C-alpha cells in the first residue's frame, strides 16, 4: 500500500489548537518529519507529495527557500520546466501560489502522516510552505500584478 500523506483543511481545528483539540480529532502521535518521511531534499529543503494531484509541502516557512526547493522538486521528479509547468513564466509569479504557515504532523496507521495547519505557538508546530499546482492559473489576476495599485500595509 502506498504511503498517503495528507494536508488537512484548517476547518478541522480552531486557529490555535491545544493538545486536547488534536486528540479530539485523533491526532495523537505528533512528530517532526525527517528525511525518511519526505519524498526528498531539494535545494537543501525537505519536500513531500501530498495525497492525490499536484500538491507538495516544503519544511520551511521561508518562501524564497520553498520556491527554490519546490521548483527543483517539479523539475527533477515531474519533468516540468518549472513548478508552474510553463517555461515562459517568471518564477516570481509563483509566490502568489505559495501558502506559508505552520502545521502539526501526526502519523497514520498506513505508514503515512497528516499535516494539520496550526498556529506557530501550538505544541509540535513546524514551519511549512504548501504549493498546489492544481490551483495555478496564469496569468495571475489583478490586483496582484499591478505594481502601481494602493498598498495594503
CSV table of N, CA and C in Angstrom, one decimal:
chain,number,residue,atom,x,y,z
A,1,UNK,N,0.9,-1.2,0.0
A,1,UNK,CA,0.0,0.0,0.0
A,1,UNK,C,0.9,1.2,0.0
A,2,UNK,N,0.7,2.2,-0.9
A,2,UNK,CA,1.5,3.4,-0.9
A,2,UNK,C,1.2,4.3,0.3
A,3,UNK,N,2.2,5.0,0.7
A,3,UNK,CA,2.1,5.9,1.8
A,3,UNK,C,1.2,7.1,1.4
A,4,UNK,N,0.3,7.5,2.2
A,4,UNK,CA,-0.6,8.6,1.8
A,4,UNK,C,-0.3,9.7,2.8
A,5,UNK,N,0.2,10.8,2.3
A,5,UNK,CA,0.4,12.0,3.1
A,5,UNK,C,-0.7,13.0,2.8
A,6,UNK,N,-1.2,13.6,3.9
A,6,UNK,CA,-2.4,14.5,3.7
A,6,UNK,C,-2.2,15.8,4.4
A,7,UNK,N,-2.7,16.9,3.8
A,7,UNK,CA,-2.7,18.2,4.5
A,7,UNK,C,-4.1,18.5,4.7
A,8,UNK,N,-4.5,18.5,6.0
A,8,UNK,CA,-5.9,18.8,6.3
A,8,UNK,C,-6.3,20.2,6.2
A,9,UNK,N,-7.5,20.5,5.8
A,9,UNK,CA,-8.0,21.9,5.8
A,9,UNK,C,-8.1,22.4,7.2
A,10,UNK,N,-8.0,23.7,7.4
A,10,UNK,CA,-8.0,24.3,8.7
A,10,UNK,C,-9.4,24.2,9.4
A,11,UNK,N,-10.4,23.8,8.7
A,11,UNK,CA,-11.7,23.8,9.2
A,11,UNK,C,-11.9,22.7,10.3
A,12,UNK,N,-10.9,21.8,10.4
A,12,UNK,CA,-11.0,20.7,11.4
A,12,UNK,C,-10.6,21.2,12.8
A,13,UNK,N,-9.9,22.3,12.9
A,13,UNK,CA,-9.3,22.7,14.2
A,13,UNK,C,-9.5,24.2,14.4
A,14,UNK,N,-9.5,24.6,15.7
A,14,UNK,CA,-9.5,26.1,16.0
A,14,UNK,C,-8.2,26.7,15.5
A,15,UNK,N,-8.2,28.0,15.5
A,15,UNK,CA,-7.0,28.7,15.0
A,15,UNK,C,-5.7,28.3,15.7
A,16,UNK,N,-5.8,28.2,17.0
A,16,UNK,CA,-4.6,27.8,17.8
A,16,UNK,C,-4.9,26.6,18.6
A,17,UNK,N,-4.9,25.4,18.0
A,17,UNK,CA,-5.3,24.2,18.7
A,17,UNK,C,-4.4,23.8,19.9
A,18,UNK,N,-5.0,23.2,20.9
A,18,UNK,CA,-4.3,22.7,22.1
A,18,UNK,C,-4.1,21.2,21.8
A,19,UNK,N,-3.3,20.6,22.8
A,19,UNK,CA,-3.2,19.1,22.7
A,19,UNK,C,-4.5,18.4,22.7
A,20,UNK,N,-5.5,18.9,23.5
A,20,UNK,CA,-6.8,18.3,23.6
A,20,UNK,C,-7.5,18.4,22.3
A,21,UNK,N,-7.4,19.5,21.6
A,21,UNK,CA,-8.0,19.7,20.3
A,21,UNK,C,-7.5,18.6,19.3
A,22,UNK,N,-6.1,18.4,19.3
A,22,UNK,CA,-5.5,17.4,18.4
A,22,UNK,C,-6.0,16.0,18.8
A,23,UNK,N,-6.1,15.7,20.0
A,23,UNK,CA,-6.6,14.4,20.4
A,23,UNK,C,-8.1,14.2,20.0
A,24,UNK,N,-8.9,15.3,20.1
A,24,UNK,CA,-10.3,15.2,19.8
A,24,UNK,C,-10.5,14.7,18.3
A,25,UNK,N,-9.6,15.0,17.4
A,25,UNK,CA,-9.8,14.5,16.0
A,25,UNK,C,-8.9,13.4,15.7
A,26,UNK,N,-8.3,12.7,16.8
A,26,UNK,CA,-7.5,11.5,16.6
A,26,UNK,C,-6.0,11.8,16.2
A,27,UNK,N,-5.5,13.0,16.4
A,27,UNK,CA,-4.1,13.3,16.1
A,27,UNK,C,-3.3,13.2,17.4
A,28,UNK,N,-2.7,12.1,17.7
A,28,UNK,CA,-2.0,11.9,18.9
A,28,UNK,C,-0.5,11.7,18.8
A,29,UNK,N,0.0,11.2,17.7
A,29,UNK,CA,1.4,10.9,17.6
A,29,UNK,C,2.1,12.0,16.8
A,30,UNK,N,2.3,13.2,17.5
A,30,UNK,CA,2.9,14.3,16.9
A,30,UNK,C,4.4,14.1,16.7
A,31,UNK,N,4.9,14.5,15.5
A,31,UNK,CA,6.4,14.3,15.3
A,31,UNK,C,6.8,15.4,14.3
A,32,UNK,N,8.1,15.6,14.2
A,32,UNK,CA,8.7,16.5,13.2
A,32,UNK,C,9.3,15.6,12.1
A,33,UNK,N,8.9,15.7,10.9
A,33,UNK,CA,9.3,14.9,9.8
A,33,UNK,C,10.8,15.0,9.6
A,34,UNK,N,11.4,13.9,9.2
A,34,UNK,CA,12.8,13.8,8.8
A,34,UNK,C,12.9,13.4,7.4
A,35,UNK,N,14.1,13.1,6.9
A,35,UNK,CA,14.3,12.7,5.5
A,35,UNK,C,13.6,11.5,5.1
A,36,UNK,N,13.4,10.5,6.1
A,36,UNK,CA,12.7,9.3,5.7
A,36,UNK,C,11.2,9.5,5.6
A,37,UNK,N,10.7,10.6,6.1
A,37,UNK,CA,9.3,10.8,6.0
A,37,UNK,C,8.9,11.6,4.7
A,38,UNK,N,9.9,12.2,4.0
A,38,UNK,CA,9.6,13.1,2.9
A,38,UNK,C,10.0,12.4,1.6
A,39,UNK,N,9.6,13.0,0.5
A,39,UNK,CA,10.0,12.5,-0.8
A,39,UNK,C,11.5,12.7,-1.1
A,40,UNK,N,12.0,13.8,-0.6
A,40,UNK,CA,13.5,14.0,-0.8
A,40,UNK,C,13.8,15.4,-0.3
A,41,UNK,N,15.1,15.7,-0.5
A,41,UNK,CA,15.7,17.0,-0.1
A,41,UNK,C,16.0,17.7,-1.5
A,42,UNK,N,15.5,18.9,-1.6
A,42,UNK,CA,15.6,19.6,-2.9
A,42,UNK,C,16.1,21.0,-2.5
A,43,UNK,N,17.2,21.5,-3.0
A,43,UNK,CA,17.8,22.8,-2.7
A,43,UNK,C,18.0,22.9,-1.2
A,44,UNK,N,18.3,21.8,-0.5
A,44,UNK,CA,18.5,21.8,0.9
A,44,UNK,C,17.3,21.8,1.8
A,45,UNK,N,16.1,21.6,1.2
A,45,UNK,CA,14.8,21.7,2.0
A,45,UNK,C,14.1,20.4,1.8
A,46,UNK,N,13.5,19.8,2.8
A,46,UNK,CA,12.7,18.6,2.7
A,46,UNK,C,11.4,18.9,2.1
A,47,UNK,N,11.0,18.1,1.1
A,47,UNK,CA,9.8,18.3,0.3
A,47,UNK,C,9.1,16.9,0.2
A,48,UNK,N,7.7,17.0,0.3
A,48,UNK,CA,6.9,15.7,0.1
A,48,UNK,C,5.7,16.0,-0.7
A,49,UNK,N,5.2,14.9,-1.4
A,49,UNK,CA,4.0,15.0,-2.1
A,49,UNK,C,2.8,14.9,-1.1
A,50,UNK,N,1.7,15.5,-1.4
A,50,UNK,CA,0.5,15.4,-0.6
A,50,UNK,C,-0.6,14.8,-1.3
A,51,UNK,N,-1.0,13.6,-0.9
A,51,UNK,CA,-2.2,12.9,-1.4
A,51,UNK,C,-2.2,12.8,-2.9
A,52,UNK,N,-3.4,13.0,-3.5
A,52,UNK,CA,-3.6,12.9,-4.9
A,52,UNK,C,-3.4,14.3,-5.6
A,53,UNK,N,-3.1,14.3,-6.8
A,53,UNK,CA,-2.9,15.6,-7.5
A,53,UNK,C,-1.5,16.2,-7.5
A,54,UNK,N,-1.4,17.4,-7.7
A,54,UNK,CA,-0.1,18.1,-7.8
A,54,UNK,C,0.1,19.0,-6.6
A,55,UNK,N,0.1,18.4,-5.4
A,55,UNK,CA,0.3,19.2,-4.2
A,55,UNK,C,1.6,18.7,-3.5
A,56,UNK,N,2.3,19.7,-3.0
A,56,UNK,CA,3.5,19.4,-2.2
A,56,UNK,C,3.6,20.3,-1.0
A,57,UNK,N,4.5,19.9,-0.1
A,57,UNK,CA,4.7,20.7,1.1
A,57,UNK,C,6.3,20.7,1.3
A,58,UNK,N,6.8,21.9,1.7
A,58,UNK,CA,8.2,22.0,2.0
A,58,UNK,C,8.3,22.4,3.4
A,59,UNK,N,9.3,21.8,4.1
A,59,UNK,CA,9.5,22.1,5.5
A,59,UNK,C,10.3,23.3,5.7
A,60,UNK,N,9.8,24.5,5.4
A,60,UNK,CA,10.3,25.8,5.7
A,60,UNK,C,9.2,26.8,5.6
A,61,UNK,N,9.3,27.8,6.4
A,61,UNK,CA,8.3,28.9,6.3
A,61,UNK,C,8.9,30.0,5.4
A,62,UNK,N,10.1,29.9,5.0
A,62,UNK,CA,10.7,30.9,4.1
A,62,UNK,C,10.3,30.7,2.7
A,63,UNK,N,9.5,31.6,2.1
A,63,UNK,CA,9.0,31.4,0.8
A,63,UNK,C,10.1,31.4,-0.3
A,64,UNK,N,11.2,32.1,-0.1
A,64,UNK,CA,12.3,32.1,-1.0
A,64,UNK,C,12.9,30.7,-1.1
A,65,UNK,N,13.2,30.1,0.1
A,65,UNK,CA,13.8,28.7,0.1
A,65,UNK,C,12.8,27.7,-0.4
A,66,UNK,N,11.5,27.9,-0.1
A,66,UNK,CA,10.5,27.0,-0.5
A,66,UNK,C,10.3,27.0,-2.1
A,67,UNK,N,10.3,28.2,-2.6
A,67,UNK,CA,10.2,28.4,-4.1
A,67,UNK,C,11.3,27.6,-4.8
A,68,UNK,N,12.5,27.8,-4.3
A,68,UNK,CA,13.7,27.0,-5.0
A,68,UNK,C,13.5,25.5,-4.8
A,69,UNK,N,13.1,25.1,-3.6
A,69,UNK,CA,13.0,23.7,-3.3
A,69,UNK,C,11.9,23.0,-4.1
A,70,UNK,N,10.7,23.7,-4.1
A,70,UNK,CA,9.6,23.1,-4.8
A,70,UNK,C,9.8,23.2,-6.3
A,71,UNK,N,10.4,24.2,-6.8
A,71,UNK,CA,10.7,24.3,-8.2
A,71,UNK,C,11.7,23.1,-8.6
A,72,UNK,N,12.7,22.9,-7.8
A,72,UNK,CA,13.6,21.8,-8.1
A,72,UNK,C,12.9,20.5,-8.0
A,73,UNK,N,12.0,20.3,-7.1
A,73,UNK,CA,11.2,19.0,-7.0
A,73,UNK,C,10.4,18.8,-8.3
A,74,UNK,N,9.7,19.8,-8.8
A,74,UNK,CA,8.9,19.7,-10.0
A,74,UNK,C,9.8,19.4,-11.2
A,75,UNK,N,11.0,20.0,-11.3
A,75,UNK,CA,11.8,19.8,-12.4
A,75,UNK,C,12.4,18.4,-12.4
A,76,UNK,N,12.9,17.9,-11.2
A,76,UNK,CA,13.5,16.6,-11.1
A,76,UNK,C,12.6,15.5,-11.1
A,77,UNK,N,11.5,15.6,-10.3
A,77,UNK,CA,10.6,14.4,-10.1
A,77,UNK,C,9.5,14.3,-11.1
A,78,UNK,N,9.0,15.5,-11.6
A,78,UNK,CA,7.9,15.5,-12.6
A,78,UNK,C,8.3,15.8,-14.0
A,79,UNK,N,9.5,16.3,-14.2
A,79,UNK,CA,9.9,16.6,-15.6
A,79,UNK,C,9.4,17.9,-16.1
A,80,UNK,N,8.8,18.7,-15.2
A,80,UNK,CA,8.3,20.0,-15.6
A,80,UNK,C,9.4,21.0,-15.9
A,81,UNK,N,9.2,22.0,-16.7
A,81,UNK,CA,10.3,23.0,-16.9
A,81,UNK,C,10.5,23.9,-15.7
A,82,UNK,N,9.4,24.0,-14.9
A,82,UNK,CA,9.5,24.7,-13.6
A,82,UNK,C,8.2,24.3,-12.8
A,83,UNK,N,8.1,24.8,-11.6
A,83,UNK,CA,6.9,24.4,-10.8
A,83,UNK,C,5.6,24.9,-11.4
A,84,UNK,N,5.6,25.9,-12.2
A,84,UNK,CA,4.4,26.4,-12.9
A,84,UNK,C,4.1,25.7,-14.2
A,85,UNK,N,5.0,24.7,-14.6
A,85,UNK,CA,4.9,24.0,-15.8
A,85,UNK,C,4.7,24.9,-17.0
A,86,UNK,N,5.5,26.0,-17.0
A,86,UNK,CA,5.4,26.9,-18.1
A,86,UNK,C,6.8,27.6,-18.2
A,87,UNK,N,7.5,27.2,-19.3
A,87,UNK,CA,8.9,27.6,-19.4
A,87,UNK,C,9.0,29.1,-19.6
A,88,UNK,N,7.9,29.8,-20.0
A,88,UNK,CA,7.9,31.2,-20.2
A,88,UNK,C,7.5,32.0,-19.0
A,89,UNK,N,7.1,31.4,-17.9
A,89,UNK,CA,6.6,32.1,-16.7
A,89,UNK,C,7.7,32.5,-15.9
A,90,UNK,N,7.6,33.7,-15.3
A,90,UNK,CA,8.6,34.3,-14.4
A,90,UNK,C,8.3,33.6,-13.0
A,91,UNK,N,9.3,33.0,-12.4
A,91,UNK,CA,9.0,32.3,-11.2
A,91,UNK,C,8.6,33.2,-10.0
A,92,UNK,N,8.9,34.5,-10.1
A,92,UNK,CA,8.4,35.3,-9.0
A,92,UNK,C,6.8,35.3,-9.0
A,93,UNK,N,6.2,34.9,-10.1
A,93,UNK,CA,4.7,34.7,-10.1
A,93,UNK,C,4.3,33.6,-9.1
A,94,UNK,N,5.2,32.6,-9.0
A,94,UNK,CA,4.8,31.5,-8.1
A,94,UNK,C,4.6,31.9,-6.6
A,95,UNK,N,5.2,33.0,-6.2
A,95,UNK,CA,5.0,33.4,-4.8
A,95,UNK,C,3.5,33.6,-4.5
A,96,UNK,N,2.7,34.0,-5.4
A,96,UNK,CA,1.3,34.1,-5.2
A,96,UNK,C,0.6,32.8,-4.8
A,97,UNK,N,1.2,31.7,-5.3
A,97,UNK,CA,0.6,30.4,-5.1
A,97,UNK,C,1.2,29.6,-3.9
A,98,UNK,N,2.2,30.2,-3.2
A,98,UNK,CA,2.8,29.5,-2.1
A,98,UNK,C,2.0,29.9,-0.8
A,99,UNK,N,1.7,29.0,0.0
A,99,UNK,CA,1.0,29.2,1.3
A,99,UNK,C,1.9,28.8,2.4
A,100,UNK,N,2.4,29.8,3.1
A,100,UNK,CA,3.3,29.5,4.3
A,100,UNK,C,2.6,29.6,5.6
A,101,UNK,N,3.0,28.8,6.5
A,101,UNK,CA,2.4,28.9,7.9
A,101,UNK,C,3.1,27.8,8.7
A,102,UNK,N,2.3,27.2,9.6
A,102,UNK,CA,2.8,26.1,10.5
A,102,UNK,C,1.8,25.0,10.4
A,103,UNK,N,2.3,23.8,10.7
A,103,UNK,CA,1.5,22.6,10.7
A,103,UNK,C,2.0,21.6,11.8
A,104,UNK,N,1.1,20.8,12.3
A,104,UNK,CA,1.4,19.7,13.2
A,104,UNK,C,1.4,18.4,12.4
A,105,UNK,N,2.4,17.6,12.5
A,105,UNK,CA,2.5,16.4,11.8
A,105,UNK,C,2.2,15.2,12.7
A,106,UNK,N,1.3,14.3,12.3
A,106,UNK,CA,0.9,13.1,13.0
A,106,UNK,C,1.0,11.9,12.1
A,107,UNK,N,1.3,10.8,12.7
A,107,UNK,CA,1.4,9.5,12.0
A,107,UNK,C,0.0,8.9,11.7
A,108,UNK,N,-0.1,8.2,10.6
A,108,UNK,CA,-1.3,7.5,10.3
A,108,UNK,C,-1.0,6.0,10.4
A,109,UNK,N,-2.1,5.2,10.4
A,109,UNK,CA,-1.9,3.8,10.5
A,109,UNK,C,-1.3,3.1,9.3
A,110,UNK,N,-1.3,3.7,8.2
A,110,UNK,CA,-0.8,3.1,6.9
A,110,UNK,C,0.7,3.5,6.7
A,111,UNK,N,1.3,4.1,7.7
A,111,UNK,CA,2.7,4.5,7.5
A,111,UNK,C,2.9,5.9,7.0
A,112,UNK,N,1.8,6.6,6.6
A,112,UNK,CA,1.9,7.9,6.2
A,112,UNK,C,1.8,8.9,7.3
A,113,UNK,N,1.5,10.1,7.0
A,113,UNK,CA,1.3,11.2,8.0
A,113,UNK,C,0.3,12.2,7.6
A,114,UNK,N,-0.2,12.9,8.5
A,114,UNK,CA,-1.1,14.0,8.3
A,114,UNK,C,-0.5,15.3,8.8
A,115,UNK,N,-0.6,16.4,8.0
A,115,UNK,CA,-0.1,17.7,8.4
A,115,UNK,C,-1.4,18.6,8.6
A,116,UNK,N,-1.5,19.1,9.8
A,116,UNK,CA,-2.7,19.9,10.1
A,116,UNK,C,-2.3,21.3,10.3
A,117,UNK,N,-2.8,22.3,9.6
A,117,UNK,CA,-2.5,23.7,9.8
A,117,UNK,C,-2.7,24.1,11.2
A,118,UNK,N,-1.9,24.9,11.8
A,118,UNK,CA,-2.0,25.4,13.2
A,118,UNK,C,-1.2,26.7,13.4
A,119,UNK,N,-1.4,27.2,14.5
A,119,UNK,CA,-0.6,28.5,14.9
A,119,UNK,C,0.8,28.1,15.2
A,120,UNK,N,1.7,29.1,15.1
A,120,UNK,CA,3.1,28.9,15.4
A,120,UNK,C,3.4,28.5,16.8
A,121,UNK,N,2.5,28.9,17.7
A,121,UNK,CA,2.8,28.6,19.1
A,121,UNK,C,2.1,27.3,19.6
A,122,UNK,N,1.5,26.5,18.7
A,122,UNK,CA,0.9,25.2,19.0
A,122,UNK,C,2.0,24.2,19.3
A,123,UNK,N,1.7,23.2,20.2
A,123,UNK,CA,2.7,22.2,20.5
A,123,UNK,C,3.1,21.4,19.3
A,124,UNK,N,4.3,21.3,19.0
A,124,UNK,CA,4.8,20.5,17.8
A,124,UNK,C,4.7,21.2,16.5
A,125,UNK,N,4.4,22.5,16.5
A,125,UNK,CA,4.2,23.2,15.2
A,125,UNK,C,5.5,23.3,14.4
A,126,UNK,N,5.4,23.0,13.1
A,126,UNK,CA,6.6,23.1,12.2
A,126,UNK,C,6.3,24.1,11.1
A,127,UNK,N,7.3,25.0,10.8
A,127,UNK,CA,7.1,25.9,9.7
A,127,UNK,C,7.0,25.2,8.4
A,128,UNK,N,6.0,25.5,7.5
A,128,UNK,CA,5.8,24.8,6.3
A,128,UNK,C,5.4,25.8,5.2
A,129,UNK,N,5.6,25.4,3.9
A,129,UNK,CA,5.1,26.1,2.8
A,129,UNK,C,4.4,25.1,1.9
A,130,UNK,N,3.2,25.3,1.5
A,130,UNK,CA,2.4,24.4,0.7
A,130,UNK,C,2.2,25.0,-0.7
A,131,UNK,N,2.3,24.1,-1.7
A,131,UNK,CA,2.0,24.5,-3.1
A,131,UNK,C,1.1,23.5,-3.7
A,132,UNK,N,0.0,24.0,-4.4
A,132,UNK,CA,-0.9,23.2,-5.1
A,132,UNK,C,-1.0,23.6,-6.6
A,133,UNK,N,-0.3,22.8,-7.4
A,133,UNK,CA,-0.3,23.1,-8.8
A,133,UNK,C,-1.6,23.1,-9.5
A,134,UNK,N,-2.6,22.4,-8.9
A,134,UNK,CA,-4.0,22.4,-9.4
A,134,UNK,C,-4.6,23.8,-9.3
A,135,UNK,N,-4.1,24.6,-8.4
A,135,UNK,CA,-4.7,26.0,-8.2
A,135,UNK,C,-4.1,27.1,-9.0
A,136,UNK,N,-3.0,26.7,-9.8
A,136,UNK,CA,-2.3,27.7,-10.6
A,136,UNK,C,-3.1,28.1,-11.8
A,137,UNK,N,-3.3,29.4,-12.0
A,137,UNK,CA,-4.0,29.9,-13.2
A,137,UNK,C,-3.1,31.1,-13.6
A,138,UNK,N,-2.6,31.0,-14.8
A,138,UNK,CA,-1.8,32.1,-15.4
A,138,UNK,C,-2.6,32.8,-16.5
A,139,UNK,N,-2.4,34.1,-16.7
A,139,UNK,CA,-1.6,35.0,-15.8
A,139,UNK,C,-2.3,35.2,-14.5
A,140,UNK,N,-1.5,35.7,-13.5
A,140,UNK,CA,-2.0,36.0,-12.2
A,140,UNK,C,-3.0,37.1,-12.3
A,141,UNK,N,-4.1,37.0,-11.6
A,141,UNK,CA,-5.2,38.0,-11.6
A,141,UNK,C,-4.7,39.3,-11.0
A,142,UNK,N,-5.3,40.4,-11.5
A,142,UNK,CA,-5.1,41.7,-10.8
A,142,UNK,C,-5.9,41.7,-9.5
A,143,UNK,N,-5.5,42.3,-8.5
A,143,UNK,CA,-4.5,43.4,-8.3
A,143,UNK,C,-3.1,42.9,-8.1
A,144,UNK,N,-2.9,41.6,-8.0
A,144,UNK,CA,-1.6,41.0,-7.7
A,144,UNK,C,-0.5,41.4,-8.7
A,145,UNK,N,-0.9,41.7,-9.9
A,145,UNK,CA,0.1,42.1,-10.9
A,145,UNK,C,0.3,43.6,-11.1
A,146,UNK,N,-0.4,44.4,-10.3
A,146,UNK,CA,-0.4,45.8,-10.5
A,146,UNK,C,0.6,46.5,-9.5
A,147,UNK,N,1.7,46.9,-10.0
A,147,UNK,CA,2.7,47.5,-9.1
A,147,UNK,C,2.3,48.9,-8.6
A,148,UNK,N,1.4,49.6,-9.4
A,148,UNK,CA,1.1,50.9,-9.1
A,148,UNK,C,-0.2,51.0,-8.3
A,149,UNK,N,-0.8,49.9,-7.8
A,149,UNK,CA,-2.0,49.9,-7.1
A,149,UNK,C,-1.7,50.4,-5.6
A,150,UNK,N,-2.8,50.7,-4.9
A,150,UNK,CA,-2.7,51.1,-3.5
A,150,UNK,C,-2.1,50.0,-2.7
A,151,UNK,N,-1.2,50.3,-1.7
A,151,UNK,CA,-0.7,49.3,-0.8
A,151,UNK,C,-1.6,49.1,0.3
A,152,UNK,N,-1.6,47.8,0.8
A,152,UNK,CA,-2.5,47.4,1.9
A,152,UNK,C,-1.8,47.8,3.2
A,153,UNK,N,-0.4,47.6,3.3
A,153,UNK,CA,0.3,47.8,4.5
A,153,UNK,C,1.0,49.2,4.4
